[in-house]
CSV table of C-alpha atoms in Angstrom, one decimal:
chain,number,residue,atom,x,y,z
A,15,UNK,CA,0.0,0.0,0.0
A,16,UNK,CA,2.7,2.4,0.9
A,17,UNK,CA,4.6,1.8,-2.4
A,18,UNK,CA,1.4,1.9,-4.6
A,19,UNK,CA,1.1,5.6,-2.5
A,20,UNK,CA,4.6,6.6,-3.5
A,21,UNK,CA,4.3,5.7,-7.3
A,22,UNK,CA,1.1,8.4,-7.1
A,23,UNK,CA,2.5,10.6,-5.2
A,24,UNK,CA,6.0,10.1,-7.6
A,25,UNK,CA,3.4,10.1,-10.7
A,26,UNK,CA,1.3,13.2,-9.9
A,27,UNK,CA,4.9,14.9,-9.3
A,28,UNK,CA,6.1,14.3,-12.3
A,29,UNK,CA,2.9,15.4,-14.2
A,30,UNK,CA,2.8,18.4,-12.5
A,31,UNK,CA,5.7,19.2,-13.2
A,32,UNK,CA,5.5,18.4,-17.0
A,33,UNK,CA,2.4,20.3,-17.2
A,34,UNK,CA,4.2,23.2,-15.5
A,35,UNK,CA,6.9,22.5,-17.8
A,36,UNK,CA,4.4,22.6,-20.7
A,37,UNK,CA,2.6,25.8,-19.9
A,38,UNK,CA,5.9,28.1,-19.5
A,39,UNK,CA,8.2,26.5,-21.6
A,40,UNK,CA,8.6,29.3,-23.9
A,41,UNK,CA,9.0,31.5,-20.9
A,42,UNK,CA,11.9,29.2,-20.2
A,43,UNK,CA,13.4,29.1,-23.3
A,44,UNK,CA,13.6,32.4,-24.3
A,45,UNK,CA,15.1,33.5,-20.5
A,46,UNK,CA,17.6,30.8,-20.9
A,47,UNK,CA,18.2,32.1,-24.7
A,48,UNK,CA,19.1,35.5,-23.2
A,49,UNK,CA,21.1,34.1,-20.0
A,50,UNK,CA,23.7,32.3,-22.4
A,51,UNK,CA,24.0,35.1,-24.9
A,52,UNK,CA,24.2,37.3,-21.8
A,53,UNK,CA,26.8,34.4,-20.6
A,54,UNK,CA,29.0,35.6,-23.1
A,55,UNK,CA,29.2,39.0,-22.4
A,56,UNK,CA,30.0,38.4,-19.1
A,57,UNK,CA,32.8,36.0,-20.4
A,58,UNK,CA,34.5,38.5,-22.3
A,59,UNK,CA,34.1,41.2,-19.3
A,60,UNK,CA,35.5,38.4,-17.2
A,61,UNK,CA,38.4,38.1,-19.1
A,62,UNK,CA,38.9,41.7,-19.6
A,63,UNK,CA,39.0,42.4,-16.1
A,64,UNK,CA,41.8,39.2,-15.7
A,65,UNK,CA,43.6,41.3,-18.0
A,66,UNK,CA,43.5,44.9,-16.0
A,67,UNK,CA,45.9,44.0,-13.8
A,68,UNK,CA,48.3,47.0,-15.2
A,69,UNK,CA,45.3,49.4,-14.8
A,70,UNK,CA,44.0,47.9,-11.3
A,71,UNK,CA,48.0,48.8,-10.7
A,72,UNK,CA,48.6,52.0,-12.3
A,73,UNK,CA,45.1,53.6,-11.2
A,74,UNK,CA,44.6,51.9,-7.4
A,75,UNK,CA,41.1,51.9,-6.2
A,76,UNK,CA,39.8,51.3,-9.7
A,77,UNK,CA,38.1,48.1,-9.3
A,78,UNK,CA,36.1,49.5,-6.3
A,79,UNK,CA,34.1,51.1,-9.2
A,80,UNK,CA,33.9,48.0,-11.4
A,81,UNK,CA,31.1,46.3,-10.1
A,82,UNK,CA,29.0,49.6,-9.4
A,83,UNK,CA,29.6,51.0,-13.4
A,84,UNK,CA,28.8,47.4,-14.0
A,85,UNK,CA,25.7,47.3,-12.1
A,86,UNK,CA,24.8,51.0,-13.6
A,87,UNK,CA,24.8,50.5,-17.1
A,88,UNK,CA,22.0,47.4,-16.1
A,89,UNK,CA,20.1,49.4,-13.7
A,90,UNK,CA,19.6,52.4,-15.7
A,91,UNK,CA,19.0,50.6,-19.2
A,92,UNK,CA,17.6,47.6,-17.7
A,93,UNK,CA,15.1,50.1,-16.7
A,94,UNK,CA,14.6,51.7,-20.0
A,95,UNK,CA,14.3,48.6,-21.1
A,96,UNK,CA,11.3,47.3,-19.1
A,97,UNK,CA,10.0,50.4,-19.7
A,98,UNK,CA,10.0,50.3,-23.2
A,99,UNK,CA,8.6,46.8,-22.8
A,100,UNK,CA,5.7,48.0,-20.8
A,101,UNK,CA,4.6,50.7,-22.5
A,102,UNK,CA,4.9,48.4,-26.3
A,103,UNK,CA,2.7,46.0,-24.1
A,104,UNK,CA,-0.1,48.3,-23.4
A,105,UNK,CA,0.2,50.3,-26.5
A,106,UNK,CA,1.7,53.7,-25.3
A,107,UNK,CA,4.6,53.0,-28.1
A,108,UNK,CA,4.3,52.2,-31.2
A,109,UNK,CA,5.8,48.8,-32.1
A,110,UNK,CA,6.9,50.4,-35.3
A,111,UNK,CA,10.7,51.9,-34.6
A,112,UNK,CA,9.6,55.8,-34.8
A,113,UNK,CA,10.4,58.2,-32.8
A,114,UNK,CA,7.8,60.2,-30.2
A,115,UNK,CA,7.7,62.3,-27.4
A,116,UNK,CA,7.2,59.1,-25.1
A,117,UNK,CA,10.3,57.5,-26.2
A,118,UNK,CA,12.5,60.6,-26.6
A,119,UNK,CA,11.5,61.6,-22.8
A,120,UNK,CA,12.6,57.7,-22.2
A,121,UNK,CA,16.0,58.3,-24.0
A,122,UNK,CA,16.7,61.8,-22.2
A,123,UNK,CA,16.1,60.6,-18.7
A,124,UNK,CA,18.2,57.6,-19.1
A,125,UNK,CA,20.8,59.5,-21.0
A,126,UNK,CA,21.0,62.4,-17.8
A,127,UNK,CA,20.6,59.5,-15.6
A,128,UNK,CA,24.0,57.8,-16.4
A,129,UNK,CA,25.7,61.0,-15.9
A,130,UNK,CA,24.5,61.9,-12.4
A,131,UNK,CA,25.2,58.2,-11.3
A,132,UNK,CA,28.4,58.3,-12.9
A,133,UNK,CA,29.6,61.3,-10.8
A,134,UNK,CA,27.8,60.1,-7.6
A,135,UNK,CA,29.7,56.4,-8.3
A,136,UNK,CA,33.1,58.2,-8.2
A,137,UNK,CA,32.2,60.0,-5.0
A,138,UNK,CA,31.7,56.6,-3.9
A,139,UNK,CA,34.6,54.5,-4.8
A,140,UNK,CA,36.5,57.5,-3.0
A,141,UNK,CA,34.7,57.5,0.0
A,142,UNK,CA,35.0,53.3,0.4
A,143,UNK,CA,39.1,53.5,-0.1
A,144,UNK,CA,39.2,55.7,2.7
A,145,UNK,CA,36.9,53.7,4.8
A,146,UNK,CA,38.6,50.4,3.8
A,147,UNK,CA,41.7,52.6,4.4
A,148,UNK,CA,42.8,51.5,0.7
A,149,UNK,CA,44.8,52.7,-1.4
A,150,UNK,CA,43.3,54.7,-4.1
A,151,UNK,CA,43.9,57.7,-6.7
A,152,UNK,CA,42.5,61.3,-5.6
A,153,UNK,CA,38.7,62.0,-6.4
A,154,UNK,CA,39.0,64.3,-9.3
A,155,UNK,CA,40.4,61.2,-11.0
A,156,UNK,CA,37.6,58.6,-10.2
A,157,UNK,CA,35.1,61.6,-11.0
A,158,UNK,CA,36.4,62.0,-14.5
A,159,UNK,CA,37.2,58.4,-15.1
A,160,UNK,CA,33.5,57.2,-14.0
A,161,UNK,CA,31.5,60.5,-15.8
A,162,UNK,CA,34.0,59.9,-19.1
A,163,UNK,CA,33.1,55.8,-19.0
A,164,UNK,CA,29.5,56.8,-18.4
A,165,UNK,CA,29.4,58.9,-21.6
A,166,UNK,CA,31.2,56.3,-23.7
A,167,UNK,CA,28.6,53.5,-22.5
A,168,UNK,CA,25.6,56.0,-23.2
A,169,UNK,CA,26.7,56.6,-27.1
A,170,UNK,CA,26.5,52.8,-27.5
A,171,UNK,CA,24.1,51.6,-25.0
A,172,UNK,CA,20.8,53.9,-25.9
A,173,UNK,CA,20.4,52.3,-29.6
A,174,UNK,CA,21.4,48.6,-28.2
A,175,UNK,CA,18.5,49.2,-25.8
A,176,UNK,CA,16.2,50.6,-28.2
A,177,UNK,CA,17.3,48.1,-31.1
A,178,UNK,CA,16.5,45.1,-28.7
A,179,UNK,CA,13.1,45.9,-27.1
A,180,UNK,CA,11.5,46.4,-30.8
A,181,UNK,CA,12.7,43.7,-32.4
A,182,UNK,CA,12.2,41.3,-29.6
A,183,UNK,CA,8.5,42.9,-29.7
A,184,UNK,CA,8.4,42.5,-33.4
A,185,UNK,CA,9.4,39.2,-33.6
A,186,UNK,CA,7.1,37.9,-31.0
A,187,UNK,CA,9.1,37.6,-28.1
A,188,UNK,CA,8.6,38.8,-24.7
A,189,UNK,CA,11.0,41.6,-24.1
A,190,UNK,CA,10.5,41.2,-20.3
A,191,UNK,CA,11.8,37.4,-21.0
A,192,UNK,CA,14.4,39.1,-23.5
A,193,UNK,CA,15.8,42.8,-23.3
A,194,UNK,CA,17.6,42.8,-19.7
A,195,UNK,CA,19.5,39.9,-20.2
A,196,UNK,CA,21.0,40.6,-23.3
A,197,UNK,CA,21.1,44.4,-22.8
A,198,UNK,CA,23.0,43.7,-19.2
A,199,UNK,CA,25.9,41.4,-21.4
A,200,UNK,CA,26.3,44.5,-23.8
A,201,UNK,CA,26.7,46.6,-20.9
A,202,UNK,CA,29.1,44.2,-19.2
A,203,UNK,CA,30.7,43.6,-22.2
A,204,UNK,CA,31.1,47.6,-23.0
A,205,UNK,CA,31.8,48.7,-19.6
A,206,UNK,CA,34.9,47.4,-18.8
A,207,UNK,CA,36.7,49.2,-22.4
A,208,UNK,CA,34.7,52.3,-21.8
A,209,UNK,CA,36.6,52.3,-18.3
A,210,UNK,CA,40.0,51.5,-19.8
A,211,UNK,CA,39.3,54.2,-22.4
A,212,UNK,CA,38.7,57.1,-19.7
A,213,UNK,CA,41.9,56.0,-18.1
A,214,UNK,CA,44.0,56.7,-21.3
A,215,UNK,CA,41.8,60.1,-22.0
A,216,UNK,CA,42.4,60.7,-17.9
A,217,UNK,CA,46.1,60.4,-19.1
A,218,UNK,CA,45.9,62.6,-21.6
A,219,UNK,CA,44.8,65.2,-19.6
A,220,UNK,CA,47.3,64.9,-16.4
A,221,UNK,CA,49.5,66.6,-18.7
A,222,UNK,CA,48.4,69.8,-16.9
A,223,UNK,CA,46.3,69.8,-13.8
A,224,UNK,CA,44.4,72.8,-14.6
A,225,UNK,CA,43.1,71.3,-17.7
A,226,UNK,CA,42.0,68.5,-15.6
A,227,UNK,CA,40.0,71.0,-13.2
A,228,UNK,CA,38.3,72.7,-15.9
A,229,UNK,CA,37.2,69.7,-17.3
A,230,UNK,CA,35.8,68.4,-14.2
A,231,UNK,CA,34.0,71.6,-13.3
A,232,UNK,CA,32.6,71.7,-17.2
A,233,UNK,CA,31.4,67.8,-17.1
A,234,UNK,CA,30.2,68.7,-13.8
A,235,UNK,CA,28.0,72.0,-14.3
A,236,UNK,CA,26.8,70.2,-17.4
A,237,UNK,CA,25.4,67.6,-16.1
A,238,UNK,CA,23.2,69.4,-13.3
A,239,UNK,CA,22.3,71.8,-16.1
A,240,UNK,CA,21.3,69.1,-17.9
A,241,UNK,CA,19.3,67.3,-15.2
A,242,UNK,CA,17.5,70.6,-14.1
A,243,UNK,CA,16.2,70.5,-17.7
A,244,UNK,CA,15.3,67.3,-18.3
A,245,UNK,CA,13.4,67.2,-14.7
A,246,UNK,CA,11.2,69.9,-15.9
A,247,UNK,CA,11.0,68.8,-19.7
A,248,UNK,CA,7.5,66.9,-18.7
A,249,UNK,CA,5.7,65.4,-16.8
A,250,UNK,CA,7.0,62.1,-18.0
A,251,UNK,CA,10.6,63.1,-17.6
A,252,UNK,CA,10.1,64.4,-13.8
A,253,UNK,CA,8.5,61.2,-12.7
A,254,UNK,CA,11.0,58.9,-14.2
A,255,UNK,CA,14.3,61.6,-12.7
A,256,UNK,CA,12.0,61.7,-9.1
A,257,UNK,CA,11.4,58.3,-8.6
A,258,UNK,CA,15.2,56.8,-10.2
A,259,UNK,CA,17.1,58.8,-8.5
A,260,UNK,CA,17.4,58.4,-5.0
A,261,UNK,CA,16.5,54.5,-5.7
A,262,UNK,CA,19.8,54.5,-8.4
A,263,UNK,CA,21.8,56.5,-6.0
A,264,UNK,CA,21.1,54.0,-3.2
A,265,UNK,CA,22.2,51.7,-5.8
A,266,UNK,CA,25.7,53.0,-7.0
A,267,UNK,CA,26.4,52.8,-2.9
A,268,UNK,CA,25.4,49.0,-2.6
A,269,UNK,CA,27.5,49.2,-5.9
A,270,UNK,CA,30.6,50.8,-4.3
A,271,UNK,CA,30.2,48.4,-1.1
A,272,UNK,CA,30.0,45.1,-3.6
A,273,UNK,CA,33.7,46.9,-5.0
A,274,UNK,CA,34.6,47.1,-1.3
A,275,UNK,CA,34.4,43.6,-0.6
A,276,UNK,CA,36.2,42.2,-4.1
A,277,UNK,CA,39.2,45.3,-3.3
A,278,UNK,CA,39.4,43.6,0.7
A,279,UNK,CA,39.8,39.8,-1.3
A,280,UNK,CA,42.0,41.0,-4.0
A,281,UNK,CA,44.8,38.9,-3.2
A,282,UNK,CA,42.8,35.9,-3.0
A,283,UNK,CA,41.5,36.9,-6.5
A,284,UNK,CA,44.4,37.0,-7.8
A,285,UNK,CA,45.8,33.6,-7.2
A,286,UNK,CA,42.9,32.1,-8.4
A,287,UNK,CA,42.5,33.3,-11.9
A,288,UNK,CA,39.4,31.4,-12.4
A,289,UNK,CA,37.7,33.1,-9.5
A,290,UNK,CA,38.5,36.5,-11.1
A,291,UNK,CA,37.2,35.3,-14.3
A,292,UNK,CA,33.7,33.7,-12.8
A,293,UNK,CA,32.8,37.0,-10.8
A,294,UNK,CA,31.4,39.4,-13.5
A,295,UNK,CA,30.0,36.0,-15.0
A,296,UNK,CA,28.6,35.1,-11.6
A,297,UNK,CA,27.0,38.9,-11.1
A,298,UNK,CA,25.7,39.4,-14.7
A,299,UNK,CA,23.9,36.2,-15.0
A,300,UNK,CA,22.5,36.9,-11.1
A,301,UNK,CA,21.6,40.5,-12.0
A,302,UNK,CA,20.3,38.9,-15.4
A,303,UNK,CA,18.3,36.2,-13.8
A,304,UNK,CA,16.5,38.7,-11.7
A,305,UNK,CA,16.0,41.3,-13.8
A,306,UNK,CA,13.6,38.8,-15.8
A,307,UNK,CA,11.9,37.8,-12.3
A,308,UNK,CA,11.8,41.9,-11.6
A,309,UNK,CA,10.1,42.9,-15.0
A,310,UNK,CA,7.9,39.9,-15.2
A,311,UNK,CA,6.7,40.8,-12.0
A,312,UNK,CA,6.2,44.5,-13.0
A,313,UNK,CA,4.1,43.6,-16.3
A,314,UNK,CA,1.9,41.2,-14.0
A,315,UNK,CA,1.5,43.8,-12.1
A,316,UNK,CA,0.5,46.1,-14.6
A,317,UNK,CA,-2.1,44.1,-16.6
A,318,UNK,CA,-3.3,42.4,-13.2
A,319,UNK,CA,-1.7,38.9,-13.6
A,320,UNK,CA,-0.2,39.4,-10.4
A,321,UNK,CA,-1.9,40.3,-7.5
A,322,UNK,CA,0.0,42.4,-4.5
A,323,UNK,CA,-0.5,40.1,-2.2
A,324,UNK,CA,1.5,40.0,0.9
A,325,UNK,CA,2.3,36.1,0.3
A,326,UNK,CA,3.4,35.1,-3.0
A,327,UNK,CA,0.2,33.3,-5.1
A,328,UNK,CA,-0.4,32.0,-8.2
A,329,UNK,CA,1.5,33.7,-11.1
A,330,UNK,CA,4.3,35.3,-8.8
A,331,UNK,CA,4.9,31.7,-7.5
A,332,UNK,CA,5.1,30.4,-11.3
A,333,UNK,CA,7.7,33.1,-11.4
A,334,UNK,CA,9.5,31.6,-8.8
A,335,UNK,CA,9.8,28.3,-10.1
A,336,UNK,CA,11.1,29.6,-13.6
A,337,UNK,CA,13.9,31.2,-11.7
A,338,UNK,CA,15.4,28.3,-9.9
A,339,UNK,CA,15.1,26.0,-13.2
A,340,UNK,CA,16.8,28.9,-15.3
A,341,UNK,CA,19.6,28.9,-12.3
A,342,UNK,CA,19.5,25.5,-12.0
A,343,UNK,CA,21.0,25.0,-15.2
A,344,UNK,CA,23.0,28.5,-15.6
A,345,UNK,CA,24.9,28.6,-12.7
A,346,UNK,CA,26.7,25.1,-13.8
A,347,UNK,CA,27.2,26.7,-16.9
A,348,UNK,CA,29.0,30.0,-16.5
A,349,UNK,CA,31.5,27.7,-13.9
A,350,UNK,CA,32.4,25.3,-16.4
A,351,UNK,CA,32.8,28.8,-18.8
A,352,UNK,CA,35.3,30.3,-16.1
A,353,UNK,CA,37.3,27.5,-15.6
A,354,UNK,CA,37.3,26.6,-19.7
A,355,UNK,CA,38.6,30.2,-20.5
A,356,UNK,CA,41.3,30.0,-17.3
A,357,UNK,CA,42.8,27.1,-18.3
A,358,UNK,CA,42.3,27.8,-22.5
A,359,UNK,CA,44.6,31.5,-21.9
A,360,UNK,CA,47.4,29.0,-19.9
A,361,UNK,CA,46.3,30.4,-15.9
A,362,UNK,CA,45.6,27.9,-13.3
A,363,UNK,CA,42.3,27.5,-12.2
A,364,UNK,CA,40.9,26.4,-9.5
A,365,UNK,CA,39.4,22.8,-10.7
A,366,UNK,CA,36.2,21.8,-12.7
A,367,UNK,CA,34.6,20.6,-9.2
A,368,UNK,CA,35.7,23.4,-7.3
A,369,UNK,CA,34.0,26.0,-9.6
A,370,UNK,CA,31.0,23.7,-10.6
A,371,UNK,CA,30.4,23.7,-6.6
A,372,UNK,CA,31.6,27.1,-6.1
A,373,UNK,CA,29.3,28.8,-9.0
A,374,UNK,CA,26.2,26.4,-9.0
A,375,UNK,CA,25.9,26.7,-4.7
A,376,UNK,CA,26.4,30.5,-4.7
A,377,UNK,CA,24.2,30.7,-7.6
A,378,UNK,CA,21.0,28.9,-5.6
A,379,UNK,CA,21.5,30.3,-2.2
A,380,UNK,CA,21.3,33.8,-4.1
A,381,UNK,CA,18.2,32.9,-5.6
A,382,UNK,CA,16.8,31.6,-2.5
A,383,UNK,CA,17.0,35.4,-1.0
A,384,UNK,CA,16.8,37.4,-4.7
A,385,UNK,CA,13.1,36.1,-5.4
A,386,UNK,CA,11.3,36.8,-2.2
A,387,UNK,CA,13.5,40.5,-2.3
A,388,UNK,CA,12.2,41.1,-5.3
A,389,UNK,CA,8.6,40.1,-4.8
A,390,UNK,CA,8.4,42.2,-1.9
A,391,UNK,CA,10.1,45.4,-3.6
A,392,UNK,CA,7.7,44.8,-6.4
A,393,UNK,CA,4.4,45.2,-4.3
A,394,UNK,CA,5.3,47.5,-2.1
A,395,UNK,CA,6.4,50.1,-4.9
A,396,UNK,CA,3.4,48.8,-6.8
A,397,UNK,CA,0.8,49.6,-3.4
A,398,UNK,CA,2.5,52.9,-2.9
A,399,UNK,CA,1.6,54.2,-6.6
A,400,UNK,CA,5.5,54.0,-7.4
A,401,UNK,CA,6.0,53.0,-11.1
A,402,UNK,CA,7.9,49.2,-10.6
A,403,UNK,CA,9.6,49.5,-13.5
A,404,UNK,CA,11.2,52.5,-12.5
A,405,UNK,CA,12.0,50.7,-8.7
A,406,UNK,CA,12.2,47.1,-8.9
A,407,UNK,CA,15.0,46.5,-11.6
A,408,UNK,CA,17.4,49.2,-10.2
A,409,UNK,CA,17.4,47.7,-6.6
A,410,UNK,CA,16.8,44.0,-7.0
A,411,UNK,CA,20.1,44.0,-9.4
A,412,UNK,CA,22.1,46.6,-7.1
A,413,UNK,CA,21.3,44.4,-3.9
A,414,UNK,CA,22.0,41.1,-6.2
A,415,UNK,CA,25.2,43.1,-7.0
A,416,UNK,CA,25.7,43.6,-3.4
A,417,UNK,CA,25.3,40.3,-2.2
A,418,UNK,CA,26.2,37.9,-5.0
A,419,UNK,CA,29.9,38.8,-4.2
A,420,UNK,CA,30.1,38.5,-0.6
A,421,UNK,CA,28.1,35.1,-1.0
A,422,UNK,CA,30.5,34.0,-4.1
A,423,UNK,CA,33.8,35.2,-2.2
A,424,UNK,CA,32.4,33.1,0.8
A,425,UNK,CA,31.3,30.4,-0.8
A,426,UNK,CA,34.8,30.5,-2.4
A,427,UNK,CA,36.6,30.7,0.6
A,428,UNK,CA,34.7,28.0,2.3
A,429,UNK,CA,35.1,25.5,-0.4
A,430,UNK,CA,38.7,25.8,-0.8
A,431,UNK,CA,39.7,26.0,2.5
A,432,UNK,CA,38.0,21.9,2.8
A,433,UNK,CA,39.5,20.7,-0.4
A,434,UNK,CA,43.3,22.4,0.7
């Protein structure tokens, strides 16, 4: 009797989860479509950043302000993104690729946006050398190197953002499912040369300090100049600038802290290759992975699939679920990618079942948290009349930011300290 009640019990698991399977499978494979070509993205940033070692020398403090201008470029145009993909969904924006006052007030703010954060970042990075009693360069120089790298990443990533979210839309796909993974690899990919090329500009102009000060104090008038306008350009512009900003600002600290904690385990970074290489894999595809959870949720919310509830039902559960099976099988993934590239450019890594364990445990014990941080952000912007898309994206992915590398150097630490 007891076996005949485990084969049902085993039976009815395994339909359910077929017919889960069945219902959201295209959910799943277009999210797991955008994880791997966001995968390599974050490969080549990984490798890039294995690579600085002359600038992390030459300029010291500099990769305090990696992982916040990382997590920027996909807060900000994450953002745009989802709201681009919420306003094609409900018909505000043409699907057509035209220009109109809704988009261009969607291209302004996110354009003034990277600008302020830039500047705010390389107050920032400043302020956690001297906290984590670092060394680091003076704060005219991360200023102009964040504000310069901002600008760089803007020129390229405002048509990537735009580009993506129509013709996902066009084709058919979900742009929630689609446009934050792949526009978070362009910025990862992006963001680490637009860094190395304000550190040769930077060069250029320590030829003569006062051509260095005016500089700073031109970029920096601009920009305010340029926010004061844009804030009162509408009413569209105003709301987007009111509600970003302090949540982005927030963000570029959690940003600067996540720097903080990758600066303090430098050492250990650097004799393990490998590790260096998995971390902007390991924080894309986590940023990645929730930014679909965070703009599903803020679509569901929107059309009323999802209901604010203050425990997770229904559709926000079915959210869930896709998350852990799209980390189930990514996290494995971008270890076996880390270790592949360590060992294909000659460095030692760390071991195939070291970083499968290393990448796939992190990976599901930031899940665990990320999901019910995000629901939670989701609702509670949502019952406050706070536009989600403009809230959840930005501070999911900062706090993922955050915490993915204090759980992946732990997680690190802990596993090779019981296989040594």
């Amino acid at each position: 009797m007891k076996d005949q009640q485990k084969k049902i019990r085993s039976s009815l698991s395994t339909s359910a989860f077929t017919d889960f399977y069945e219902e959201h499978k295209s959910i799943i494979k277009e999210g797991l479509i955008a994880l791997l070509i966001c995968a390599i993205g974050d490969l080549c940033a990984g490798i890039i950043l294995g690579r600085m070692t002359f600038f992390l020398e030459t300029f010291p403090g500099l990769l305090v302000i990696v992982p916040g201008a990382i997590g920027m470029r996909g807060n900000i145009f994450g953002s745009f993104a989802s709201r681009l993909s919420t306003n094609l969904h409900i018909g505000l924006i043409s699907p057509e690729f035209e220009f109109s006052e809704q988009l261009n007030y969607n291209i302004y703010s996110s354009f003034v946006l990277t600008l302020v954060l830039s500047i705010f970042l390389g107050i920032v990075g400043k302020i956690f050398c001297i906290l984590l009693h670092s060394p680091s360069m003076n704060l005219i120089d991360f200023i102009l190197i964040c504000t310069l790298a901002g600008l760089i990443s803007n020129l390229i990533m405002l048509p990537i953002t735009m580009f993506v979210s129509f013709k996902s839309f066009e084709h058919g796909w979900d742009p929630d499912n689609i446009t934050s993974p792949i526009i978070a690899a362009f910025g990862d990919l992006f963001t680490l040369p637009a860094i190395i090329a304000s550190t040769y500009i930077l060069k250029a102009l320590n030829y003569n300090f006062i051509v260095k000060d005016v500089a700073l104090v031109v970029i920096v008038v601009a920009v305010l100049v340029a926010f004061a306008y844009c804030y009162k350009l509408s009413d569209e512009t105003k709301t987007i600038l009111k509600q970003s900003t302090p949540i982005l600002l927030l963000c570029s600290f959690l940003g600067g802290s996540a720097g903080g904690i990758l600066n303090s385990s430098v050492e250990t970074l650097l004799t393990n290759p490998s590790l260096l290489t998995l971390i902007p894999l390991f924080s894309g595809e986590s940023g990645s992975l929730i930014s679909i959870l965070g703009a599903r949720l803020s679509s569901g919310l929107h059309s009323g699939l999802v209901e604010p509830f203050r425990r997770p039902q229904g559709e926000a559960v079915h959210n869930f679920i896709i998350s852990y099976i799209l980390a189930i099988i990514i996290f494995p993934v971008i270890g076996l990618l880390a270790e592949t590239s360590s060992l294909g450019l000659g460095t030692i890594g760390v071991g195939f079942d070291k970083i499968l364990l290393i990448s796939t445990l992190s990976g599901l014990i930031l899940v665990t948290i990320m999901v019910f941080v995000v629901y939670y952000i989701s609702t509670v912007s949502y019952n406050n009349n706070l536009d989600p898309d403009n809230i959840v994206i930005p501070i999911s992915t900062s706090v993922t930011d955050s915490i993915s590398s204090l759980i992946l150097i732990s997680v690190s630490l802990l596993i090779l300290s019981i296989f040594i």
